[in-house]
Short mmCIF file of C-alpha atoms in Angstrom, two decimals:
data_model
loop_
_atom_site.label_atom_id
_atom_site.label_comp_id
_atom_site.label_asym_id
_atom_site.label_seq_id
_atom_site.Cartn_x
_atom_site.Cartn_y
_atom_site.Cartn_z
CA UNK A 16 79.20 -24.86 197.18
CA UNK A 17 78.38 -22.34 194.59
CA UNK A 18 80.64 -21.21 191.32
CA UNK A 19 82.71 -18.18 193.10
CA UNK A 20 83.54 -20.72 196.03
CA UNK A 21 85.24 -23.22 193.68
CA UNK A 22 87.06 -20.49 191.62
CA UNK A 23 88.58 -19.46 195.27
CA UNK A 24 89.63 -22.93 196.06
CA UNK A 25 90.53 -23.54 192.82
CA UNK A 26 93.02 -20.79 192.94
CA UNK A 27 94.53 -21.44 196.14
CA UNK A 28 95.86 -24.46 195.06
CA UNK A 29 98.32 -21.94 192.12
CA UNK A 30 101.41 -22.20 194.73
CA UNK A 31 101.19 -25.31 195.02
CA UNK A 32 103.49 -27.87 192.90
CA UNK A 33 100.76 -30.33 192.45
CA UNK A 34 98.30 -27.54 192.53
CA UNK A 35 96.44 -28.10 189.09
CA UNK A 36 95.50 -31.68 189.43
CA UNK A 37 94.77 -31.28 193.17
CA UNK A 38 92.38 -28.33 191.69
CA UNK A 39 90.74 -31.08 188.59
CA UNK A 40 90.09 -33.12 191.28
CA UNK A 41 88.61 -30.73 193.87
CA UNK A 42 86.55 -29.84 190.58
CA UNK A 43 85.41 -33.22 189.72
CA UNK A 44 84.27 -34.35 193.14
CA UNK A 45 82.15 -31.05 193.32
CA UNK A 46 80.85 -31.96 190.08
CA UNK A 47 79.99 -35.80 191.17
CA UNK A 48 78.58 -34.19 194.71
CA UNK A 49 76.32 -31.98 192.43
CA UNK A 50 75.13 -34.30 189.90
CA UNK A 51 74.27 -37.16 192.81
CA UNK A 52 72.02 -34.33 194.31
CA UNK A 53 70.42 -33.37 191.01
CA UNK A 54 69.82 -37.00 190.35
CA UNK A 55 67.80 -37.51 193.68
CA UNK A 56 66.30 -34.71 193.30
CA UNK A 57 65.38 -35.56 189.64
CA UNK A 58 64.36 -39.04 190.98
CA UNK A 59 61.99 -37.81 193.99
CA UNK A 60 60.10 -35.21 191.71
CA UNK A 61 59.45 -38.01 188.84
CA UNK A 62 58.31 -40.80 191.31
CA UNK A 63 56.66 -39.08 193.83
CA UNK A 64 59.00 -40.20 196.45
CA UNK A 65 58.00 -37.13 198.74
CA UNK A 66 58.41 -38.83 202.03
CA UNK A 67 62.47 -40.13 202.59
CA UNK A 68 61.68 -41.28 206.00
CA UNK A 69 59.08 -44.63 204.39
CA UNK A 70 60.26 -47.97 204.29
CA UNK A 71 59.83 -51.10 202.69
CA UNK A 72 56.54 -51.36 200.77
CA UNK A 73 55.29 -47.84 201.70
CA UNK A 74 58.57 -46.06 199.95
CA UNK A 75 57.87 -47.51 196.70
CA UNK A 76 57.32 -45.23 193.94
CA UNK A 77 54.18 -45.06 192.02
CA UNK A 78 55.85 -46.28 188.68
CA UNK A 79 57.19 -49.11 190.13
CA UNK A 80 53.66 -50.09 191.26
CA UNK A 81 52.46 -49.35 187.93
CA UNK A 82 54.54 -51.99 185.93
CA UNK A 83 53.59 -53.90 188.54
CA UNK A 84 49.81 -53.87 187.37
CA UNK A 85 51.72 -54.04 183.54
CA UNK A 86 53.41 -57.44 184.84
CA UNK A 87 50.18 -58.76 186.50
CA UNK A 88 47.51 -57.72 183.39
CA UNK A 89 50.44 -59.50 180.62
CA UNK A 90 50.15 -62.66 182.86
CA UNK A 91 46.44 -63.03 183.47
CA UNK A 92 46.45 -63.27 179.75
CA UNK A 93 49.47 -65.79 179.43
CA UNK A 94 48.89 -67.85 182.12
CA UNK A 95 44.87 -67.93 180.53
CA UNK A 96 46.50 -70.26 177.69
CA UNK A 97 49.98 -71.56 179.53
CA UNK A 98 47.92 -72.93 182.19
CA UNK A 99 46.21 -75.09 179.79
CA UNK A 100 48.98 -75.13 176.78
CA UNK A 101 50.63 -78.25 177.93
CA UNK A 102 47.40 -80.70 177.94
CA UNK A 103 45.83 -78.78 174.67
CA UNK A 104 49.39 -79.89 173.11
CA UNK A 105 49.07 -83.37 174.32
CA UNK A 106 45.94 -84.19 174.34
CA UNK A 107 43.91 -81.44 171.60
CA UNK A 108 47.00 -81.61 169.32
CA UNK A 109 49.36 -84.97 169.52
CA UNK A 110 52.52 -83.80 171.19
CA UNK A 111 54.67 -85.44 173.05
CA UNK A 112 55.88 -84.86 176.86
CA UNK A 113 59.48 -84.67 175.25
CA UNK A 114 57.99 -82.24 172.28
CA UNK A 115 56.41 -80.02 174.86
CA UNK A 116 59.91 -79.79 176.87
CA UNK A 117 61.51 -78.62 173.93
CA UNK A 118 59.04 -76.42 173.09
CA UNK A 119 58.75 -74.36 176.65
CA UNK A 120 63.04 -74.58 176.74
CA UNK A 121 63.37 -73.16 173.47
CA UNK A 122 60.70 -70.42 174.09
CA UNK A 123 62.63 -69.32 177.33
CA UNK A 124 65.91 -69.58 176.33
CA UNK A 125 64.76 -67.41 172.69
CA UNK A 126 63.45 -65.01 175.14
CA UNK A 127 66.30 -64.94 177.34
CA UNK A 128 68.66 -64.05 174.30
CA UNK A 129 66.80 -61.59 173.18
CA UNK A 130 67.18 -59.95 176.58
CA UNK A 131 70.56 -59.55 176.02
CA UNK A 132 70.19 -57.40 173.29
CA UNK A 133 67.67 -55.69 174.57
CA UNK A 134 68.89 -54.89 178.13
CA UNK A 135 72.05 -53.31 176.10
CA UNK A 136 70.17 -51.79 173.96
CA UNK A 137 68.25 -49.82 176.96
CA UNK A 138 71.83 -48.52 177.83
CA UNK A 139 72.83 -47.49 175.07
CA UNK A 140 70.26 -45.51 174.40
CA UNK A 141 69.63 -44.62 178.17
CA UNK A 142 66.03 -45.01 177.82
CA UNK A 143 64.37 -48.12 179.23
CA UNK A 144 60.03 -47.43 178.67
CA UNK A 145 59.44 -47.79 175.08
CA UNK A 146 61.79 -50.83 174.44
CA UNK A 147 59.37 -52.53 177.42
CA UNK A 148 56.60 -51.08 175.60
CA UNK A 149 57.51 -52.89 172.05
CA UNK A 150 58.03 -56.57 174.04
CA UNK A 151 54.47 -56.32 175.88
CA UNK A 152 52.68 -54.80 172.64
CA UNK A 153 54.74 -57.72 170.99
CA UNK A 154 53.30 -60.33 173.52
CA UNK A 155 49.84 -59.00 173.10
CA UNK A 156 49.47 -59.35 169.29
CA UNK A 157 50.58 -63.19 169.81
CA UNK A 158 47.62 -63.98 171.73
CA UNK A 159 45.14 -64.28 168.37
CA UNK A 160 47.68 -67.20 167.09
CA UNK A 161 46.87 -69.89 170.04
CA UNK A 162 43.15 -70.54 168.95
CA UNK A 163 43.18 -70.85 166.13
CA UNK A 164 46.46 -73.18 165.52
CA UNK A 165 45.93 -76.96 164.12
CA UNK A 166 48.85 -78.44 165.01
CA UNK A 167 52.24 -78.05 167.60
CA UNK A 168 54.34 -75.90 165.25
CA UNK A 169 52.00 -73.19 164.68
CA UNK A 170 51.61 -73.21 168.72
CA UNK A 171 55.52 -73.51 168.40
CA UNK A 172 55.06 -69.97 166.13
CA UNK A 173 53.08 -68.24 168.44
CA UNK A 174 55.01 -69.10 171.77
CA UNK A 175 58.34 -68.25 169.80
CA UNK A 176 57.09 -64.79 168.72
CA UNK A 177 55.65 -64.41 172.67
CA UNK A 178 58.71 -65.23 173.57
CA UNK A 179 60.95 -62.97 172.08
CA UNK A 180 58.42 -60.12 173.37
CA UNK A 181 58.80 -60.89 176.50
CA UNK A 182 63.19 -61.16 175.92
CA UNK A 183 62.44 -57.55 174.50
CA UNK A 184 60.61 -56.07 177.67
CA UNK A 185 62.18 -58.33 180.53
CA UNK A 186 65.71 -56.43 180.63
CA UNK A 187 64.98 -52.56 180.19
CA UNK A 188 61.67 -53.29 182.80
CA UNK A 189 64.24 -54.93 185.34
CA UNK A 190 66.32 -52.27 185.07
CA UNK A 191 63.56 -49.03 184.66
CA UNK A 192 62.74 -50.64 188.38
CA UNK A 193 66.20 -50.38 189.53
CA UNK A 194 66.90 -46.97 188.03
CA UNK A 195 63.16 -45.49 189.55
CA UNK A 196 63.88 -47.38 192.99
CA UNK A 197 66.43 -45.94 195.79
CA UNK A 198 68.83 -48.67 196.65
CA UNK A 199 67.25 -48.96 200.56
CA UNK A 200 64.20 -50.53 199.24
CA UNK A 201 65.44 -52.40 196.06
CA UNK A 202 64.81 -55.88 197.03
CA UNK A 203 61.17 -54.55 198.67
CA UNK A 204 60.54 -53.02 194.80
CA UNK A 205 61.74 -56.12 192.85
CA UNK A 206 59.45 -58.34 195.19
CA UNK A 207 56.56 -56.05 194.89
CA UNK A 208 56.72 -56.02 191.17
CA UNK A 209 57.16 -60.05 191.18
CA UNK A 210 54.36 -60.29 193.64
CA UNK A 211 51.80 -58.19 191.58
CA UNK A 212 53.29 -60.47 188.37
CA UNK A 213 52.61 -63.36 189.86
CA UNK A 214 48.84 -62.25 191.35
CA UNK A 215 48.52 -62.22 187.75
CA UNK A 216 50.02 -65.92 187.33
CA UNK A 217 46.89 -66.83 189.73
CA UNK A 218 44.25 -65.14 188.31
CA UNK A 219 45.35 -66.04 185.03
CA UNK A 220 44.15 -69.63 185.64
CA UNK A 221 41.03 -68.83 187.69
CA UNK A 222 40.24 -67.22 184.71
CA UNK A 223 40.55 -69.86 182.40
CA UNK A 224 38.82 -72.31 184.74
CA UNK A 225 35.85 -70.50 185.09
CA UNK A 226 35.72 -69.68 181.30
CA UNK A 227 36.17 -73.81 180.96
CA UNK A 228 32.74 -74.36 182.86
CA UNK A 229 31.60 -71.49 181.12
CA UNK A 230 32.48 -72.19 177.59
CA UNK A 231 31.45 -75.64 178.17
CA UNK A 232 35.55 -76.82 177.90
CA UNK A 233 36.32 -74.89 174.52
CA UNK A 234 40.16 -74.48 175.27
CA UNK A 235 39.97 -72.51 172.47
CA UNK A 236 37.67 -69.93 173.16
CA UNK A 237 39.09 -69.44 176.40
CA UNK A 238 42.59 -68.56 174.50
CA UNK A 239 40.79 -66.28 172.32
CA UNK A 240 39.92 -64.49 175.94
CA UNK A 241 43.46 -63.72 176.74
CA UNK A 242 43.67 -60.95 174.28
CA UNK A 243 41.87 -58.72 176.97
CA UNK A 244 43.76 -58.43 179.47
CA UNK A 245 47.20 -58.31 177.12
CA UNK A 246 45.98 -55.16 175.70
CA UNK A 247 45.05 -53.79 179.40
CA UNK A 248 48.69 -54.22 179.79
CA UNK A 249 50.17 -52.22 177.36
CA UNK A 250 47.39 -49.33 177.96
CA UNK A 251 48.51 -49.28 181.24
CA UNK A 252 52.78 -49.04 180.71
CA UNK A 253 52.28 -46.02 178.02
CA UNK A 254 50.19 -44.24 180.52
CA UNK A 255 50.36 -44.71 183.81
CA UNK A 256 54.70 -45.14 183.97
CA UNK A 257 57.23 -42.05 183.99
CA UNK A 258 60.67 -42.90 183.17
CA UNK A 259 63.52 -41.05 184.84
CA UNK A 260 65.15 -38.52 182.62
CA UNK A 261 68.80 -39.14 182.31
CA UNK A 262 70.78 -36.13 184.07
CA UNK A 263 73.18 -34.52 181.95
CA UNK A 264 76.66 -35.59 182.80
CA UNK A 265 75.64 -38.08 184.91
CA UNK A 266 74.21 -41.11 182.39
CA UNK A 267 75.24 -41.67 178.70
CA UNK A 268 74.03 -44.24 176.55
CA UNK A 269 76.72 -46.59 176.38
CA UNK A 270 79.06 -47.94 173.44
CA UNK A 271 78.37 -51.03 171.97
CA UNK A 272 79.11 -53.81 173.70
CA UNK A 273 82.62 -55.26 174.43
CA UNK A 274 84.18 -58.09 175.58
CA UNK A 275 86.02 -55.92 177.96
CA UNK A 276 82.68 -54.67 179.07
CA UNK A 277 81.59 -57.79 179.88
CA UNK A 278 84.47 -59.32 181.90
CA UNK A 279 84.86 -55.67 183.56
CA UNK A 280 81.45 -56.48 185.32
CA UNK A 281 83.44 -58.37 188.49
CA UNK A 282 83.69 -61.55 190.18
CA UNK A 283 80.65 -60.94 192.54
CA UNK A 284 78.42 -60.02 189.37
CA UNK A 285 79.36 -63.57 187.57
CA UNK A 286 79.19 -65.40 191.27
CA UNK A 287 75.03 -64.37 190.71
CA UNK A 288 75.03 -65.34 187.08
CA UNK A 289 76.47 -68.97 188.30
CA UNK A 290 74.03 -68.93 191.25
CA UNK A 291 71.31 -68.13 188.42
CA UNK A 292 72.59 -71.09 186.60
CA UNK A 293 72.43 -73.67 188.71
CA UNK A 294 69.40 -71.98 190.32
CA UNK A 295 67.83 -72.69 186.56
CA UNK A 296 69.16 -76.48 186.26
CA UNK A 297 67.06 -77.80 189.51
CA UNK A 298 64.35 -76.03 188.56
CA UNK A 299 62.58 -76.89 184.75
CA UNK A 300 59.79 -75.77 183.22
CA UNK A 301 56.37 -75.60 185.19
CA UNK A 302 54.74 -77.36 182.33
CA UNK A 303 55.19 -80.52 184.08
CA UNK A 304 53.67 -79.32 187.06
CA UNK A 305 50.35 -79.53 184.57
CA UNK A 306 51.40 -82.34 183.14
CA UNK A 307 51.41 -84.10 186.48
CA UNK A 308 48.29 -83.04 187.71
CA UNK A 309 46.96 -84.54 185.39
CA UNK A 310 49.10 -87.40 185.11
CA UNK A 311 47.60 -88.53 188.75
CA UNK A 312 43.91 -87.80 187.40
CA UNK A 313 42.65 -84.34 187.68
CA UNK A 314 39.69 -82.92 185.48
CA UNK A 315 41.34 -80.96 182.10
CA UNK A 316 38.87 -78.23 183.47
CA UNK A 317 40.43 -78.43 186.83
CA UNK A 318 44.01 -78.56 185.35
CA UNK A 319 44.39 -74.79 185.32
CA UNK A 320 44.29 -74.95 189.49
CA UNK A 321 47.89 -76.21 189.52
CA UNK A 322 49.17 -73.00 188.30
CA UNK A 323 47.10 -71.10 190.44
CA UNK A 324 48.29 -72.84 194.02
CA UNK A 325 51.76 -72.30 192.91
CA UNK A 326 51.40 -68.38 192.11
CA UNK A 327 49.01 -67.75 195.04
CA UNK A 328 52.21 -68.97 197.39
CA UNK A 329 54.76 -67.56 195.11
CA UNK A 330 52.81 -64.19 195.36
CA UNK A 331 52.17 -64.22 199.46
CA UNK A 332 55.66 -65.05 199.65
CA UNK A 333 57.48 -62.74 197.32
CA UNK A 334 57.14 -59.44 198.28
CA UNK A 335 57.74 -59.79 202.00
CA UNK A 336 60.91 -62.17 201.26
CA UNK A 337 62.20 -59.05 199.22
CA UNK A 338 62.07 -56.73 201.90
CA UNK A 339 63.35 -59.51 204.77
CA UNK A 340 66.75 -59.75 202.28
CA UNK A 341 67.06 -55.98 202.64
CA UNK A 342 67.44 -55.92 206.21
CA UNK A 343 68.95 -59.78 207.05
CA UNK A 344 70.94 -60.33 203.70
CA UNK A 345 69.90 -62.49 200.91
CA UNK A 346 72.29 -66.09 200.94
CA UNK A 347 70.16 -67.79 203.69
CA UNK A 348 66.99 -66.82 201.81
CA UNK A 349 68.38 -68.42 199.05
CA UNK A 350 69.71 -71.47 200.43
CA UNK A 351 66.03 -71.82 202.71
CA UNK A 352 64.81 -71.54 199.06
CA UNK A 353 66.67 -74.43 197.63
CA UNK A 354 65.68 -76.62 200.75
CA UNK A 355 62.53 -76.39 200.22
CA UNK A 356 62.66 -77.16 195.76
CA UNK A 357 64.31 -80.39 196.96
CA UNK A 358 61.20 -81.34 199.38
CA UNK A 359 59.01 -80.23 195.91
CA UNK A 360 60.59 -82.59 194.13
CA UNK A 361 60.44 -85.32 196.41
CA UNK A 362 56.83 -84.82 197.08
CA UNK A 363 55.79 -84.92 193.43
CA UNK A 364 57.94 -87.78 192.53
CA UNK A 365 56.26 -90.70 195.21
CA UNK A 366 53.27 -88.88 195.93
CA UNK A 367 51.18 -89.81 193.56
CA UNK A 368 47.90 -88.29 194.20
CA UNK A 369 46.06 -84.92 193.50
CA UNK A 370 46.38 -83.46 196.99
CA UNK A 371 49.99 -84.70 197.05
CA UNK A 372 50.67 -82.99 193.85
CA UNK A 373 49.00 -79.96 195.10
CA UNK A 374 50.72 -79.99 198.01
CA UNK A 375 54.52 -80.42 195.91
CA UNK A 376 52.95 -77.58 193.67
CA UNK A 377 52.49 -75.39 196.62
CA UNK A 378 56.11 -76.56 197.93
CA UNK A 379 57.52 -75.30 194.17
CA UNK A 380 55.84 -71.77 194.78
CA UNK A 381 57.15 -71.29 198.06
CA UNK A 382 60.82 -71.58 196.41
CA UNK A 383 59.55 -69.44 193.71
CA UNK A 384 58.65 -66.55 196.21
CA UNK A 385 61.48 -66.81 198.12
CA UNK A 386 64.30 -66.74 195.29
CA UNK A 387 63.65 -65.04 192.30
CA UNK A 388 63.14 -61.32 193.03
CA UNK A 389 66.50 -61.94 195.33
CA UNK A 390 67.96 -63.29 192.72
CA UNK A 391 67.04 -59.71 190.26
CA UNK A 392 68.21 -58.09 193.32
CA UNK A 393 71.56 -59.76 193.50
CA UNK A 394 71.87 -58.73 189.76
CA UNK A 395 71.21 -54.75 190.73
CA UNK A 396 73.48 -54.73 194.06
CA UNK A 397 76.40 -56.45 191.81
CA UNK A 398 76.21 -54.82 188.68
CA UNK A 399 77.59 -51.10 187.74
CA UNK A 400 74.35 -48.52 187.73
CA UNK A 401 75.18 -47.74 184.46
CA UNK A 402 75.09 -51.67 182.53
CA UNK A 403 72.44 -53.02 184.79
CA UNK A 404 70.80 -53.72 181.59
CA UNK A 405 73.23 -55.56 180.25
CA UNK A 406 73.46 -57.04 183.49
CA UNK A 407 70.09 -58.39 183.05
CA UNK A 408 70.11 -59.54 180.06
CA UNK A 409 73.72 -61.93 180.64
CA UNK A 410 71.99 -63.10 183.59
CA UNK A 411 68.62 -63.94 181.85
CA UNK A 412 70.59 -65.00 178.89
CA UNK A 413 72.67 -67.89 181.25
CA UNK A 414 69.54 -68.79 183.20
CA UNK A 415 67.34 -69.21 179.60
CA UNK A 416 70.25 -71.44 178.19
CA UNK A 417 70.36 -73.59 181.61
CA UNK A 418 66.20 -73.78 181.09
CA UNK A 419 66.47 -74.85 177.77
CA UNK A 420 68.73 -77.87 178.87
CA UNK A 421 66.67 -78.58 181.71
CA UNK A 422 63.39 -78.49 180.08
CA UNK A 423 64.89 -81.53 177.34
CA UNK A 424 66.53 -83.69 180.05
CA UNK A 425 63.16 -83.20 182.30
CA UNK A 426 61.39 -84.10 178.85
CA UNK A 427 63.35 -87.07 177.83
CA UNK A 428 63.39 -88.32 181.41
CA UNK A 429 59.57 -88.21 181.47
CA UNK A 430 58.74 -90.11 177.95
CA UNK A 431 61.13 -92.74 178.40
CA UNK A 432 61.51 -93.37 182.41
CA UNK A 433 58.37 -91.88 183.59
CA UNK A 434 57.36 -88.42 185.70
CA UNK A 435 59.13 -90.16 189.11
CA UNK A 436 62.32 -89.90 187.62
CA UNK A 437 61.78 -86.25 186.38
CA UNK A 438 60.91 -84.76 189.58
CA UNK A 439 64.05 -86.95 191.54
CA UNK A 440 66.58 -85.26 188.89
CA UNK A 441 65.34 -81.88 189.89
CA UNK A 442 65.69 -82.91 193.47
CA UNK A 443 69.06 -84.40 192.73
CA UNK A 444 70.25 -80.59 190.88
CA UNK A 445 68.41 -79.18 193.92
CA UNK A 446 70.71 -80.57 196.42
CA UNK A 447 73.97 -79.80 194.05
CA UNK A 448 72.88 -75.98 194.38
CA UNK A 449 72.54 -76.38 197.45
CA UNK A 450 75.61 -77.63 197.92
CA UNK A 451 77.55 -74.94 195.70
CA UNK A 452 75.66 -72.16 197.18
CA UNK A 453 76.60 -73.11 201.01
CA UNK A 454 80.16 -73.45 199.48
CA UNK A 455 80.43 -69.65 198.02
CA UNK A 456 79.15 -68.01 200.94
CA UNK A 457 81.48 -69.72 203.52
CA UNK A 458 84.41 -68.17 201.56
CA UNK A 459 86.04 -65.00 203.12
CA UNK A 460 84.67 -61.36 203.03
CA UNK A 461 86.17 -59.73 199.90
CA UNK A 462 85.87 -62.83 197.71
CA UNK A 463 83.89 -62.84 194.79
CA UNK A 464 80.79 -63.41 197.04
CA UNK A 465 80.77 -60.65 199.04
CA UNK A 466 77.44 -59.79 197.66
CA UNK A 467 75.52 -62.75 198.86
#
C-alpha cells in the first residue's frame, strides 16, 4: 500500500460519523504493517539470514554464532581458574567449605543484580553490543588478580569484580540474541549459544589440567594462563558481532524503570521467574561438585576433570534440547530436567567413589543441558520485545538471590553435617520443583502458565 492509496481510503471514511478514528486506525495498522516489514527486512540484511526456508541450527544468524565463540573464549579462561578455585581456597589458602559457599553465592547473586541494571539499561538506550562489551572487557582485566592473591579476600576481590562483569554483559547479550534471532528458531539460538558457552566450560578445565602436568602443579601459573583466552573474547564481540539497528518508530529506548513496568510484565512472565527460582534452590553452586571429587580422593591435578564431564554433557545436550522445545513445547523438558537433578543428587550423596561422583557429575550436566537455555527461552516467549532486557535481568536477579541462599545452606550443611547431607537437600528442593512445576502446568489454558 503506497501513500496515494491511504490518502484515498483515508478520505472515504469523511461521510462517515466515526469516519476520523476509523481513518487513525486504518493509518496506524498500515504504519505497524510497514514498520514489521522494514524490521525483517532490516533484520535479514544485518544477519545474513538470506535463506527463510532453514530451520533449527542451519537458520541461525552469523552474530548469534559469533557471541557464541565470545561465550565459549570468556569461559575457557574462567573455568581455567573456577575449575581449580575451590581446592586452591581450601587447600593453597585456608578457607572453609562454608567460606567458599559464601563466596561463589555472593559472586552470583552480585552478578545477577547487576544484570538488572544492566538489562534496563540496554533498553533504554536500545543498544545492547557495547554494554556486553564493557562486562567481558570487565571480566578479562580480573583475570591478573587470581595469581597473585595471598589470602581468600583478595580471591573474594577478584571474583566480586568478575562478577559484576559478567551481571554487566549477561542481560543486553541475552537479549542482542533474542532481538538478532526470528522467534521460529529462538530456543535453537539460545541453546546454540549455551552449547558453544559451555564447550568453553570443558575446555576450560582440559586446559588447566594439562597446564597442571605441565607447570609441574603451579595453580598459579595456570591462572596467570587464563588471561589469553579472556582477551580472545572481547577481540572477537567488537569485531566479528553486528547489532541490529533500531527502526525508527518501531523501538525507543525506554523510560526509566517503574514499578508499573514491572508488574505490567504478566502473570506468565513471573510464572518463569518462580520456575527460575525454585529451579535455582535445588540446584547450588558447582563448587561442590570439586569439592567432592576430591572429597572421595581424586588427584588436585585431576580435580579440574569434574568440570569438564559436566560441560561436555551439558554441551551435547543443550543445543539439540533447544530446538526439541521449539517444536514439542518446553514444560516436559523441564520437568525430565528436574528428574534427572534429583537422581544427581542421590548419586553423589551415597556414592562415595570417583566413578560414582563422575557419574552424579555427568547426571548434574545432563539437567544443565536440558533446562537452562529453555529456561532464557521461557524469559523471551513471555516477556514484551521491547523490556526483554529488563526481563533478563529480574529473572537473573531472582535466580542470583535464590543461589546466594542455596550456596550458604549447601555450605553450612557441608562443614557441620558432612557432603551426604548437602547433596540429599538438593535432592529434597529437587523433588519440591518438581512438584510445583507438574502443579502449574496442569492448570487450564489461559492461566498464568500458558507459556510453559
Amino acid at each position: 500500500m503506497n501513500g496515494t492509496t491511504v490518502g484515498v481510503g483515508l478520505g472515504g471514511f469523511r461521510s462517515c460519523p466515526h469516519g476520523p478514528q476509523l481513518a487513525r486506525a486504518s493509518f496506524q495498522n498500515h504504519e505497524r504493517r510497514s514498520a514489521t516489514r522494514l524490521d525483517a527486512s532490516i533484520r535479514a540484511k544485518t544477519n545474513g539470514m538470506s535463506a527463510p526456508l532453514r530451520s533449527g541450527l542451519r537458520a541461525v544468524p552469523r552474530s548469534i554464532w559469533a557471541i557464541g565463540f565470545v561465550s565459549m573464549f570468556m569461559d575457557v579462561s574462567s573455568e581455567m581458574i573456577h575449575s581449580l578455585l575451590p581446592v586452591f581456597l581450601v587447600t593453597g589458602l585456608g578457607a572453609s567449605v562454608a567460606l567458599v559457599g559464601l563466596l561463589e553465592g555472593v559472586a552470583e547473586a552480585t552478578a545477577s543484580i547487576t544484570r538488572v541494571f544492566s538489562g534496563w539499561l540496554s533498553d533504554r538506550l536500545g543498544h545492547r553490543k557495547w554494554l556486553a562489551v564493557a562486562g567481558y572487557g570487565l571480566g578479562a582485566l580480573t583475570k591478573p588478580i587470581f595469581p597473585l592473591a595471598v589470602t581468600p579476600f583478595e580471591v573474594f576481590g577478584a571474583r566480586f569484580a568478575d562478577r559484576v562483569g559478567k551481571g554487566i554483559r549477561g542481560a543486553p547479550r541475552d537479549a542482542l540474541v533474542a532481538d538478532i534471532a526470528p522467534p521460529g528458531i529462538r530456543g535453537a539460538a539460545f541453546g546454540l549459544r549455551q552449547s558453544l558457552d559451555t564447550i568453553g566450560a570443558f575446555a576450560g578445565p582440559l586446559v588447566a589440567m594439562g597446564l597442571m602436568f605441565v607447570l609441574a602443579g603451579d595453580i598459579r601459573a595456570v591462572f596467570a594462563w587464563a588471561v589469553v583466552p579472556a582477551a580472545l573474547a572481547v577481540v572477537v564481540l567488537i569485531f566479528a558481532v553486528q547489532e541490529p539497528r533500531p527502526v525508527d518508530g518501531v523501538r525507543h529506548p525506554r523510560p526509566p524503570i517503574r514499578w508499573i513496568d514491572v508488574l505490567a510484565m504478566g502473570g506468565a512472565f513471573w510464572s518463569v521467574v518462580a520456575l527460575g527460582v525454585v529451579f535455582t534452590m535445588a540446584r547450588f553452586s558447582e563448587a561442590f561438585l570439586v569439592l567432592r571429587a576430591q572429597d572421595v580422593g581424586l588427584a588436585i591435578a585431576l580435580v579440574p576433570v569434574v568440570m569438564v564431564v559436566m560441560n561436555v554433557v551439558y554441551s551435547v545436550v543443550a543445543a539439540p534440547a533447544g530446538s526439541l522445545s521449539d517444536r514439542m513445547g518446553r514444560r516436559w523438558l523441564l520437568i525430565l530436567g528436574l528428574a534427572i537433578l534429583i537422581a544427581a543428587d542421590m548419586v553423589l550423596a551415597f556414592v562415595a567413589t570417583i566413578p560414582g561422583v563422575l557419574i552424579g557429575v555427568a547426571l548434574w550436566g545432563l539437567h544443565m543441558g536440558l533446562t537452562q537455555g529453555l529456561l532464557a527461552a521461557l524469559v523471551v516467549d513471555t516477556a514484551p520485545s521491547h523490556m526483554r532486557g529488563t526481563a533478563f535481568g529480574l529473572f537473573n536477579l531472582a535466580s542470583g538471590v535464590t543461589l546466594l541462599a542455596a550456596s550458604v545452606v549447601a555450605g553450612l550443611l557441608w562443614s557441620r553435617m558432612g557432603p551426604e547431607t548437602t547433596f540429599l537437600a538438593g535432592a529434597v528442593f529437587a523433588l519440591l520443583a518438581t512438584a510445583g512445576l507438574v502443579s502449574m502446568v496442569s492448570r487450564r489454558p489461559g492461566g498464568g502458565t500458558a507459556a510453559l
